[in-house]
C-alpha angles and dihedrals in degrees: 000000000000126000094257091058091049091051091047093051091046091052090047092052090048091050092049092051091048092048090051092049091047091051090050092050091049091049092050092047092049091048092048090047093052091046091050103044107018124023134347125192120232133186122222108228102171143043097240092110098046128170094020094051127024129204105270096033115132115206137189114228121205107232094188094054093089101018124245139302132172087275090063090069124075111264089012098251113199093243095138141354129241122003133310126206085008132169125185121258117250120239106263097030117138102230138185115218142163116263107251091221093054116009091197088074123078123216131187122207141138122272106241106154129045125200110297095016122133111223127190140162118218119182090335094310122118120234124193118192091345095307124109115242111240112253139164134196115249135177118307122270108245119215108205135189124233090274094055097255116144110246100172141004119215128192113253131199131189111220126198116199122213090262092054098257110148130198141146126257132192127227112201097171139013092216104053118137090233092060093075119037142154121258116285115206108201111227122231112277093021139097135215113229129194136180119236089229088071099187094045104047132098097209141137091310087073119064115244090235091069097043101279130114101252118182112341117224114231093240090059092066113109102182150292120291105233112163141022105222099178137004127196124184124222095261090083120096122205090218094048108062092179089069095057099080095050091048095060115113096215096184091061098049117113094000127142124250120234 
C-alpha cells in the first residue's frame, strides 16, 4: 500500500469520526431543544397525587403551556428574569414546578389558588374565597397488591372547582392537621398548590420554611402535566429485566391527566 492510499484511508477514518460526532451533537441539541421548549418527561416518585398519579407513572409535561423561565432550561442559567411567552395556569391544572426552598428539586401538585385567592380547609372540605368547593363522596380507592388483592380502602371525593375542573381526592384521616387551616391569601405572582392525596402531601398548606411548598412563584412553574405515557408498578426490579413486562400498568399508558 503506497503512502497516498494510507493518507486517503486516514482521512476517510477522520471524516467518519467527525460525521459520527456531528450526528451525536445534533441529536443532543435536538433532544435538549425539545425538552426545553416542548415536552419534558417526569417520573412520579411519591403518593402525594394519588389517585390521579401513582408511584411509577411517567408523564409528559408541556413546557409551552405556561411559557418559559430560567427554570425551563437545563441547569437553569440566569439568562433572563420572569417568564416569556407566558400564560397563566388554570385552576385545577396538574403542574410541575421547582420547590421554592431548593429550585433544583421538582414537585408536582394541583393548582388550587390563583393570585389574590383566599384558600382554606374546614373539616377536610376546600373553600375558595369563602365559598365551599362542590364535592361528592364516591366509591373507595382500593390499594391492591401485585396479585390484585385489596390491601386497603381509602375514602374518595370528587371535587368540582369554580371553573368546572373535576378530579378525585383521597381522605386518609378525619383528624389530619391539614384538614383545618387558617385562611391563606395568595400573593400576587404566586400560586397555591395542593396534592390530591390531601392527608399525605407537603404542599402550600405548609410553609416552605418548615419543609412544605408554601406559595409558588410564577417563574418556578415548569409546565402542565398532560399525559401518562408509561406506568410501572413497584414489583419491577431494575436488575431483573424479566420483571419489567409484568409490572406495566397497561390501562394507564398514554392516558390524559385531569
